[in-house]
Short mmCIF file of C-alpha atoms and ligand atoms in Angstrom, two decimals:
data_model
loop_
_atom_site.label_atom_id
_atom_site.label_comp_id
_atom_site.label_asym_id
_atom_site.label_seq_id
_atom_site.Cartn_x
_atom_site.Cartn_y
_atom_site.Cartn_z
CA MET A 1225 15.15 -8.69 38.16
CA THR A 1226 16.60 -5.56 39.78
CA PRO A 1227 17.07 -4.40 43.32
CA THR A 1228 13.98 -2.23 42.94
CA ASP A 1229 11.53 -4.88 41.77
CA VAL A 1230 8.12 -4.23 43.32
CA ASN A 1231 6.77 -7.75 42.85
CA ALA A 1232 8.57 -10.95 43.67
CA ALA A 1233 6.65 -12.88 41.00
CA PRO A 1234 5.87 -11.14 37.68
CA PRO A 1235 2.22 -10.11 37.58
CA ASP A 1236 0.03 -11.08 34.65
CA ASP A 1237 0.00 -7.46 33.56
CA ILE A 1238 3.36 -6.63 32.03
CA ILE A 1239 2.44 -2.94 31.77
CA ILE A 1240 0.48 -1.01 34.36
CA CYS A 1241 -0.26 2.66 33.69
CA ARG A 1242 -2.23 4.67 36.20
CA ASP A 1243 -3.29 8.23 35.49
CA VAL A 1244 -0.26 8.98 33.31
CA HIS A 1245 0.23 12.62 32.26
CA LYS A 1246 2.80 14.31 30.05
CA TRP A 1247 3.18 18.02 29.27
CA TYR A 1248 5.42 19.67 26.67
CA ASP A 1249 6.09 23.22 27.90
CA GLY A 1250 2.57 23.56 29.23
CA PHE A 1251 0.93 21.59 26.39
CA HIS A 1252 -0.92 18.65 27.91
CA ALA A 1253 -0.09 15.85 25.44
CA VAL A 1254 -1.10 12.80 27.56
CA ARG A 1255 -4.05 13.42 29.88
CA GLY A 1256 -4.52 10.74 32.48
CA VAL A 1257 -4.05 7.40 30.73
CA THR A 1258 -4.92 4.38 32.85
CA THR A 1259 -4.43 1.02 31.21
CA TYR A 1260 -3.13 -2.50 31.74
CA VAL A 1261 -1.48 -4.74 29.18
CA LYS A 1262 -1.37 -8.47 29.69
CA ARG A 1263 1.73 -10.54 29.00
CA GLY A 1264 1.70 -11.77 25.39
CA GLU A 1265 -0.98 -9.32 24.26
CA VAL A 1266 -0.82 -7.23 21.08
CA VAL A 1267 -2.28 -3.79 21.78
CA ILE A 1268 -2.65 -1.38 18.88
CA ILE A 1269 -2.95 2.35 19.51
CA ILE A 1270 -4.88 4.27 16.89
CA GLY A 1271 -6.04 7.85 16.83
CA PRO A 1272 -5.78 11.07 14.85
CA SER A 1273 -2.50 12.87 14.24
CA GLY A 1274 -1.43 14.74 17.37
CA SER A 1275 -3.61 12.70 19.75
CA GLY A 1276 -0.57 11.65 21.83
CA LYS A 1277 0.03 8.11 20.53
CA SER A 1278 3.80 8.43 20.06
CA THR A 1279 4.24 10.39 23.26
CA PHE A 1280 2.40 7.76 25.27
CA ILE A 1281 4.30 4.81 23.78
CA ARG A 1282 7.59 6.64 24.39
CA THR A 1283 6.81 7.07 28.08
CA ILE A 1284 6.78 3.27 28.43
CA ASN A 1285 10.54 3.01 27.95
CA ARG A 1286 11.19 6.50 29.31
CA LEU A 1287 12.13 8.10 25.99
CA GLU A 1288 9.64 10.65 27.32
CA ARG A 1289 9.42 11.34 31.04
CA HIS A 1290 5.86 11.28 32.39
CA GLU A 1291 5.23 14.05 34.90
CA ARG A 1292 2.35 12.54 36.80
CA GLY A 1293 0.95 9.07 37.42
CA GLN A 1294 2.57 5.67 37.58
CA ILE A 1295 4.07 3.35 34.97
CA ILE A 1296 5.20 -0.13 35.99
CA VAL A 1297 6.88 -2.30 33.35
CA ASP A 1298 7.28 -5.96 34.24
CA GLY A 1299 7.26 -5.13 37.91
CA ILE A 1300 9.68 -2.21 37.61
CA PRO A 1301 8.32 1.26 38.41
CA LEU A 1302 9.56 3.87 35.96
CA THR A 1303 10.96 6.65 38.08
CA ASP A 1304 13.99 8.88 37.76
CA ASP A 1305 16.09 6.01 39.12
CA VAL A 1306 18.44 5.20 36.22
CA ARG A 1307 18.80 1.60 37.40
CA ASN A 1308 15.11 1.09 36.78
CA ILE A 1309 15.24 2.86 33.41
CA ASP A 1310 18.20 0.69 32.33
CA ALA A 1311 16.46 -2.46 33.54
CA VAL A 1312 13.33 -1.66 31.56
CA ARG A 1313 15.22 -0.72 28.39
CA ARG A 1314 17.23 -3.93 28.57
CA HIS A 1315 14.22 -6.05 27.75
CA VAL A 1316 12.08 -3.63 25.77
CA GLY A 1317 12.60 -3.45 22.00
CA MET A 1318 11.60 -0.32 20.11
CA VAL A 1319 10.88 0.42 16.46
CA ALA A 1320 10.79 4.20 16.27
CA GLN A 1321 8.85 6.29 13.74
CA SER A 1322 12.16 7.63 12.40
CA PHE A 1323 14.28 4.55 11.84
CA ASN A 1324 17.34 5.83 13.77
CA LEU A 1325 19.82 3.57 11.96
CA PHE A 1326 23.53 4.25 12.43
CA PRO A 1327 24.57 5.68 9.02
CA HIS A 1328 28.18 4.43 9.23
CA MET A 1329 27.15 0.81 9.89
CA SER A 1330 25.91 -1.91 7.55
CA ALA A 1331 22.43 -3.36 7.91
CA LEU A 1332 23.89 -6.39 9.72
CA SER A 1333 25.95 -4.22 12.10
CA ASN A 1334 22.86 -2.13 12.86
CA VAL A 1335 20.97 -5.29 13.76
CA ALA A 1336 23.98 -6.50 15.78
CA GLN A 1337 23.84 -3.40 17.98
CA ASN A 1338 20.82 -4.82 19.75
CA VAL A 1339 22.02 -8.39 20.10
CA ALA A 1340 25.48 -7.52 21.36
CA PHE A 1341 24.61 -7.66 25.02
CA GLY A 1342 22.93 -10.44 26.90
CA LEU A 1343 24.05 -13.26 24.62
CA GLU A 1344 27.48 -14.73 25.25
CA LYS A 1345 27.72 -17.13 22.35
CA GLY A 1346 28.72 -15.53 19.07
CA ARG A 1347 27.13 -18.32 17.06
CA GLN A 1348 23.76 -17.75 18.70
CA ARG A 1349 24.08 -14.01 18.02
CA GLY A 1350 24.84 -14.64 14.37
CA ARG A 1351 21.82 -16.93 14.02
CA LEU A 1352 19.44 -14.41 15.60
CA MET A 1353 20.72 -11.63 13.34
CA ALA A 1354 20.44 -13.72 10.18
CA GLU A 1355 16.94 -14.86 11.18
CA ALA A 1356 15.85 -11.30 11.83
CA LEU A 1357 17.07 -10.12 8.40
CA GLN A 1358 15.43 -13.13 6.80
CA LEU A 1359 12.13 -12.36 8.53
CA VAL A 1360 12.05 -8.91 6.94
CA ASN A 1361 13.11 -10.30 3.52
CA LEU A 1362 16.52 -8.61 3.52
CA GLU A 1363 18.91 -11.59 3.52
CA GLY A 1364 20.84 -10.22 0.53
CA TYR A 1365 21.22 -6.73 1.97
CA ALA A 1366 23.28 -7.41 5.12
CA ALA A 1367 26.37 -5.53 3.86
CA ARG A 1368 24.56 -2.42 2.63
CA TYR A 1369 24.70 0.89 4.47
CA PRO A 1370 21.50 2.81 5.23
CA HIS A 1371 22.10 5.31 2.38
CA GLN A 1372 22.18 2.35 -0.03
CA LEU A 1373 18.73 1.20 1.11
CA SER A 1374 15.28 2.53 0.22
CA GLY A 1375 13.07 4.02 2.96
CA GLY A 1376 11.08 0.79 3.18
CA GLN A 1377 14.26 -1.31 3.41
CA GLN A 1378 15.62 0.94 6.17
CA GLN A 1379 12.36 0.48 8.04
CA ARG A 1380 12.71 -3.27 7.72
CA VAL A 1381 16.27 -3.12 9.11
CA ALA A 1382 14.92 -1.14 12.08
CA LEU A 1383 12.27 -3.84 12.56
CA ALA A 1384 14.89 -6.62 12.35
CA ARG A 1385 17.05 -4.76 14.88
CA ALA A 1386 14.18 -4.64 17.36
CA LEU A 1387 13.14 -8.27 16.82
CA ALA A 1388 16.61 -9.87 16.80
CA PRO A 1389 17.18 -10.00 20.57
CA ALA A 1390 13.70 -11.54 21.04
CA PRO A 1391 12.52 -8.94 23.58
CA ASP A 1392 9.69 -9.75 26.01
CA LEU A 1393 8.07 -6.44 25.18
CA ILE A 1394 8.29 -4.54 21.93
CA LEU A 1395 7.09 -0.99 21.27
CA MET A 1396 6.48 -0.12 17.63
CA ASP A 1397 5.65 3.31 16.25
CA GLU A 1398 4.23 3.01 12.73
CA PRO A 1399 6.59 0.08 11.95
CA PHE A 1400 5.22 -0.63 8.47
CA SER A 1401 4.44 2.90 7.28
CA SER A 1402 7.11 3.07 4.54
CA LEU A 1403 6.20 -0.23 2.93
CA ASP A 1404 4.00 -0.77 -0.09
CA ALA A 1405 0.60 -2.36 0.50
CA GLY A 1406 1.57 -5.91 -0.54
CA LEU A 1407 4.75 -6.12 1.53
CA ARG A 1408 3.07 -4.38 4.45
CA GLY A 1409 0.28 -6.96 4.63
CA GLN A 1410 2.67 -9.90 4.27
CA LEU A 1411 5.21 -8.57 6.78
CA ARG A 1412 2.71 -7.67 9.45
CA ALA A 1413 1.18 -11.15 9.30
CA GLU A 1414 4.65 -12.69 9.61
CA VAL A 1415 5.72 -10.34 12.39
CA ARG A 1416 2.53 -11.02 14.32
CA ALA A 1417 3.03 -14.79 13.94
CA ILE A 1418 6.63 -14.68 15.18
CA LEU A 1419 5.80 -12.39 18.10
CA LYS A 1420 2.88 -14.58 19.11
CA GLU A 1421 5.09 -17.67 18.89
CA ARG A 1422 7.61 -16.00 21.17
CA GLY A 1423 4.89 -14.88 23.55
CA ALA A 1424 6.10 -11.27 23.23
CA THR A 1425 3.94 -8.38 24.34
CA VAL A 1426 3.50 -5.70 21.68
CA ILE A 1427 2.30 -2.13 21.80
CA CYS A 1428 2.10 -0.67 18.34
CA VAL A 1429 0.99 2.71 17.01
CA THR A 1430 -0.65 2.88 13.62
CA HIS A 1431 -2.85 5.14 11.50
CA ASP A 1432 -4.02 2.20 9.44
CA GLN A 1433 -7.39 0.67 10.39
CA GLU A 1434 -6.78 -2.50 8.42
CA GLU A 1435 -3.45 -2.92 10.22
CA ALA A 1436 -5.16 -2.43 13.57
CA MET A 1437 -7.75 -5.10 12.77
CA GLN A 1438 -5.15 -7.56 11.50
CA LEU A 1439 -2.72 -7.16 14.40
CA ALA A 1440 -4.69 -6.27 17.49
CA ASP A 1441 -5.84 -8.41 20.35
CA ARG A 1442 -7.06 -5.10 21.74
CA MET A 1443 -7.10 -1.60 20.34
CA ALA A 1444 -6.80 1.67 22.21
CA VAL A 1445 -8.49 4.60 20.47
CA MET A 1446 -6.69 7.80 21.52
CA ASN A 1447 -8.21 11.24 21.32
CA GLU A 1448 -6.67 14.45 22.68
CA GLY A 1449 -4.27 12.66 25.00
CA ARG A 1450 -6.82 10.22 26.43
CA ILE A 1451 -7.75 6.63 25.69
CA GLU A 1452 -11.31 6.99 24.49
CA GLN A 1453 -11.92 3.23 24.27
CA LEU A 1454 -9.95 0.04 24.77
CA GLY A 1455 -11.28 -3.24 23.41
CA SER A 1456 -11.01 -5.87 20.73
CA PRO A 1457 -11.44 -4.59 17.15
CA GLU A 1458 -14.89 -6.24 17.14
CA GLN A 1459 -15.88 -4.52 20.38
CA VAL A 1460 -14.79 -1.11 19.15
CA PHE A 1461 -16.47 -1.56 15.77
CA ASN A 1462 -19.71 -3.11 17.01
CA TYR A 1463 -19.99 -1.29 20.34
CA PRO A 1464 -18.14 2.03 20.17
CA ASP A 1465 -18.40 3.79 23.53
CA THR A 1466 -18.45 7.24 21.97
CA ARG A 1467 -19.34 8.96 18.75
CA PHE A 1468 -15.67 9.81 18.30
CA ALA A 1469 -14.63 6.12 18.46
CA ALA A 1470 -17.48 5.16 16.11
CA GLU A 1471 -16.47 7.73 13.50
CA PHE A 1472 -12.73 7.18 13.86
CA PHE A 1473 -12.85 3.39 13.52
CA GLY A 1474 -15.03 2.70 10.51
CA THR A 1475 -17.69 4.81 8.89
CA ALA A 1476 -20.76 5.83 10.87
CA ASP A 1477 -23.74 8.13 10.43
CA PHE A 1478 -25.87 9.38 13.29
CA LEU A 1479 -29.61 9.93 12.91
CA PRO A 1480 -32.09 11.41 15.38
CA ALA A 1481 -34.25 8.74 17.02
CA TRP A 1482 -37.24 8.75 19.33
CA ARG A 1483 -38.95 6.35 21.65
CA ASP A 1484 -42.15 5.10 20.10
CA GLY A 1485 -43.87 2.75 22.56
CA ALA A 1486 -41.92 -0.48 22.54
CA TYR A 1487 -39.61 0.72 19.75
CA LEU A 1488 -36.76 3.07 19.06
CA THR A 1489 -37.61 4.67 15.75
CA SER A 1490 -35.57 6.64 13.22
CA GLU A 1491 -36.22 7.62 9.63
CA VAL A 1492 -34.60 4.42 8.36
CA GLY A 1493 -36.62 2.04 10.55
CA ARG A 1494 -37.19 0.90 14.09
CA ILE A 1495 -35.79 -1.58 16.56
CA PRO A 1496 -37.27 -2.88 19.82
CA TRP A 1497 -36.62 -0.59 22.78
CA SER A 1498 -34.56 -2.24 25.50
CA GLU A 1499 -35.22 -1.43 29.15
CA ALA A 1500 -31.46 -1.76 29.65
CA TRP A 1501 -31.17 1.58 27.80
CA ALA A 1502 -33.46 3.46 30.16
CA THR A 1503 -31.99 6.85 30.98
CA PRO A 1504 -34.57 8.59 33.14
CA SER A 1505 -32.50 11.71 33.71
CA ARG A 1506 -32.46 12.55 30.03
CA THR A 1507 -35.12 13.39 27.49
CA ASP A 1508 -35.82 11.16 24.54
CA ASP A 1509 -35.28 13.89 21.97
CA GLU A 1510 -31.52 13.76 22.60
CA LEU A 1511 -31.43 10.20 21.30
CA GLN A 1512 -29.57 9.22 18.16
CA VAL A 1513 -28.80 5.94 16.46
CA MET A 1514 -25.52 5.02 14.84
CA VAL A 1515 -25.85 3.36 11.46
CA ARG A 1516 -22.85 1.93 9.67
CA PRO A 1517 -23.07 1.49 5.86
CA ASP A 1518 -23.45 -2.27 6.21
CA CYS A 1519 -26.44 -1.81 8.58
CA LEU A 1520 -28.43 -0.22 5.77
CA ASP A 1521 -29.99 -1.57 2.62
CA MET A 1522 -31.82 0.24 -0.19
CA GLU A 1523 -34.03 -0.39 -3.19
CA PRO A 1524 -35.38 1.87 -5.92
CA GLU A 1525 -38.85 3.14 -4.96
CA GLU A 1526 -40.73 6.23 -6.07
CA GLU A 1527 -42.38 6.48 -2.64
CA GLY A 1528 -39.01 6.02 -0.92
CA ASN A 1529 -37.33 8.19 1.71
CA GLY A 1530 -34.27 9.49 -0.16
CA VAL A 1531 -32.28 10.03 -3.33
CA VAL A 1532 -28.91 8.62 -4.42
CA VAL A 1533 -26.40 11.46 -4.32
CA GLN A 1534 -23.15 9.70 -5.06
CA ARG A 1535 -21.64 6.30 -5.74
CA GLU A 1536 -18.13 5.32 -4.75
CA PHE A 1537 -16.84 2.14 -6.35
CA LEU A 1538 -14.71 0.23 -3.82
CA GLY A 1539 -14.07 -3.02 -5.69
CA ALA A 1540 -16.13 -5.70 -3.95
CA PHE A 1541 -18.86 -3.23 -3.12
CA ASN A 1542 -20.34 0.16 -3.94
CA LEU A 1543 -20.67 2.77 -1.22
CA TYR A 1544 -23.68 5.00 -1.84
CA SER A 1545 -24.36 8.35 -0.28
CA VAL A 1546 -28.11 8.80 0.07
CA GLY A 1547 -29.74 12.17 0.79
CA LEU A 1548 -32.72 11.43 3.03
CA ASP A 1549 -35.88 13.55 2.75
CA SER A 1550 -35.06 15.06 6.16
CA GLY A 1551 -31.96 16.61 4.59
CA ARG A 1552 -29.58 14.22 6.37
CA ARG A 1553 -27.20 11.93 4.56
CA VAL A 1554 -26.38 8.28 5.19
CA GLN A 1555 -23.94 5.91 3.55
CA VAL A 1556 -25.22 2.58 2.32
CA MET A 1557 -23.13 -0.41 1.34
CA GLN A 1558 -24.25 -2.41 -1.67
CA SER A 1559 -22.77 -5.21 -3.74
CA HIS A 1560 -20.55 -4.25 -6.68
CA LEU A 1561 -23.39 -5.47 -8.93
CA ALA A 1562 -25.96 -3.04 -7.47
CA ARG A 1563 -25.75 0.03 -9.73
CA PHE A 1564 -27.97 3.05 -9.03
CA ASP A 1565 -27.43 6.34 -10.80
CA PRO A 1566 -27.32 9.59 -8.85
CA GLY A 1567 -30.85 11.01 -8.69
CA THR A 1568 -32.49 7.58 -8.31
CA ARG A 1569 -35.26 7.68 -5.73
CA VAL A 1570 -34.74 4.92 -3.17
CA ARG A 1571 -36.10 3.51 0.05
CA THR A 1572 -33.33 3.14 2.63
CA PHE A 1573 -33.95 0.77 5.52
CA LEU A 1574 -32.27 -1.24 8.26
CA ARG A 1575 -30.86 -4.52 7.09
CA GLU A 1576 -32.32 -7.51 8.85
CA GLY A 1577 -30.23 -8.70 11.77
CA HIS A 1578 -28.39 -5.38 12.14
CA GLN A 1579 -29.03 -3.39 15.29
CA PRO A 1580 -28.22 0.29 15.12
CA LEU A 1581 -26.65 1.46 18.37
CA PRO A 1582 -28.45 4.14 20.42
CA PHE A 1583 -26.47 7.16 21.67
CA ILE A 1584 -27.17 10.13 23.91
CA ASP A 1585 -24.90 13.18 23.79
CA GLY A 1586 -22.20 11.29 21.94
CA GLN A 1587 -22.15 8.39 24.45
CA ALA A 1588 -23.41 4.89 23.64
CA LEU A 1589 -26.33 3.65 25.72
CA VAL A 1590 -25.37 0.04 25.21
CA ASP A 1591 -22.54 -1.49 27.14
CA GLU A 1592 -20.94 -4.54 25.64
CA PRO A 1593 -19.57 -6.88 28.31
CA ALA A 1594 -16.13 -5.37 28.68
CA TYR A 1595 -12.72 -6.99 28.59
CA ALA A 1596 -11.31 -7.02 32.12
CA THR A 1597 -9.29 -3.83 32.35
CA GLU A 1598 -8.36 -4.15 35.99
CA PRO A 1599 -5.05 -5.85 36.69
CA ASP A 1600 -5.03 -9.22 38.38
CA SER A 1601 -2.48 -7.92 40.84
CA SER A 1602 -0.83 -4.57 41.31
N1 LIG B 902 8.98 17.41 21.67
C1 LIG B 902 7.80 18.03 21.63
N2 LIG B 902 7.69 19.31 22.05
C2 LIG B 902 6.49 19.95 22.05
N3 LIG B 902 5.34 19.39 21.64
C3 LIG B 902 5.39 18.11 21.21
C4 LIG B 902 6.61 17.37 21.18
N4 LIG B 902 6.35 16.14 20.70
C5 LIG B 902 5.02 16.11 20.44
N5 LIG B 902 4.45 17.29 20.74
C6 LIG B 902 3.02 17.63 20.61
O1 LIG B 902 2.28 16.72 21.42
C7 LIG B 902 1.10 16.31 20.74
C8 LIG B 902 1.08 14.80 20.62
O2 LIG B 902 2.13 14.43 19.74
P1 LIG B 902 2.39 12.91 19.34
O3 LIG B 902 3.57 12.86 18.44
O4 LIG B 902 2.42 12.10 20.57
O5 LIG B 902 1.05 12.61 18.54
P2 LIG B 902 0.68 11.36 17.60
O6 LIG B 902 -0.70 10.98 17.96
O7 LIG B 902 1.73 10.32 17.71
O8 LIG B 902 0.72 12.04 16.18
P3 LIG B 902 1.13 11.44 14.74
O9 LIG B 902 0.08 10.41 14.42
O10 LIG B 902 1.03 12.62 13.84
O11 LIG B 902 2.51 10.86 14.84
C9 LIG B 902 1.08 17.04 19.39
O12 LIG B 902 0.25 18.17 19.50
C10 LIG B 902 2.52 17.44 19.19
O13 LIG B 902 2.61 18.64 18.45
#
């Protein structure tokens, strides 16, 4: 691909990051990220504001310079060598958080900026541009200038601009954030379908959990400049590695638990103890179990173990906050038909078939068989 290619044949991993660090004037924004992204994968980065998501994604096409570690994009190491930077940018599309449209150009001309090079035939260029505007439902807006478009429409032009040249790799930073809920859901399904059809690799930052679940093959949960967990949405939801990941992705309560013969017991019930959890160096009183609202059930009972404190109506279901007799609170999911008034005495218990996850010191004791995170070749 370039004179500085490190691999003759492209490896399966289109992105290889090893111990990547980035500082802003002494502030350590990215703290040792090691990760591998397979060709054709959609990886979603989620995490709280300021956790380093945008900074990390911007290091992948060198909009930010990483100070330590190694980034290899499609066999090209990102160094200060401008030939490498140009080579990477040539086949990496980017949808930035700020749309960065040229104000003096129409929507079509903005899209054309990205398809101008690399394609000799004007007719093919025109088709790609029209298709890209059609994909984002803006066929009738080609002649408008950015100031004549709403924020959401500008965002869609930015998306069309990135998609039009059919890049192998596309980086997206909150690409649907300015769209209303209906259009957002529809567009992200369409964008995912087209990118999958093209076999493009996608790394996308979002705040939106529903978006992460809908788009991701794998999700990276970022916290304070580090990737706290990388896995499929199901892995992260069902088997969070840390308390942070559990609480950030979904709702979770943590209750003290203790080993009770062959069981792990908490105030909402017990589950069989697994020898795979044995942690001889630690004492049992540090144990906790994670319970998500759907793991718990409840029924009115005078001799119960708690009292309904609050009900939140969420459409298909009610989310109850229950004050347990220990003083702790848990959230319990119930059908929309299950109405309990605050003050109702209830028994809260583990729903059959649901296994609460044991934790020690904020770390899960259970390891789900992990997705292979080591590259096939490097
Ligand atoms: N150009 C900059 N100069 C100095 N500090 C910066 C700069 N850009 C980002 N930061 C800081 O680096 C940290 C990570 O910022 P970044 O934008 O990567 O976070 P983020 O997770 O994308 O946040 P958000 O979800 O709010 O967009 C933040 O504390 C931010 O204030």
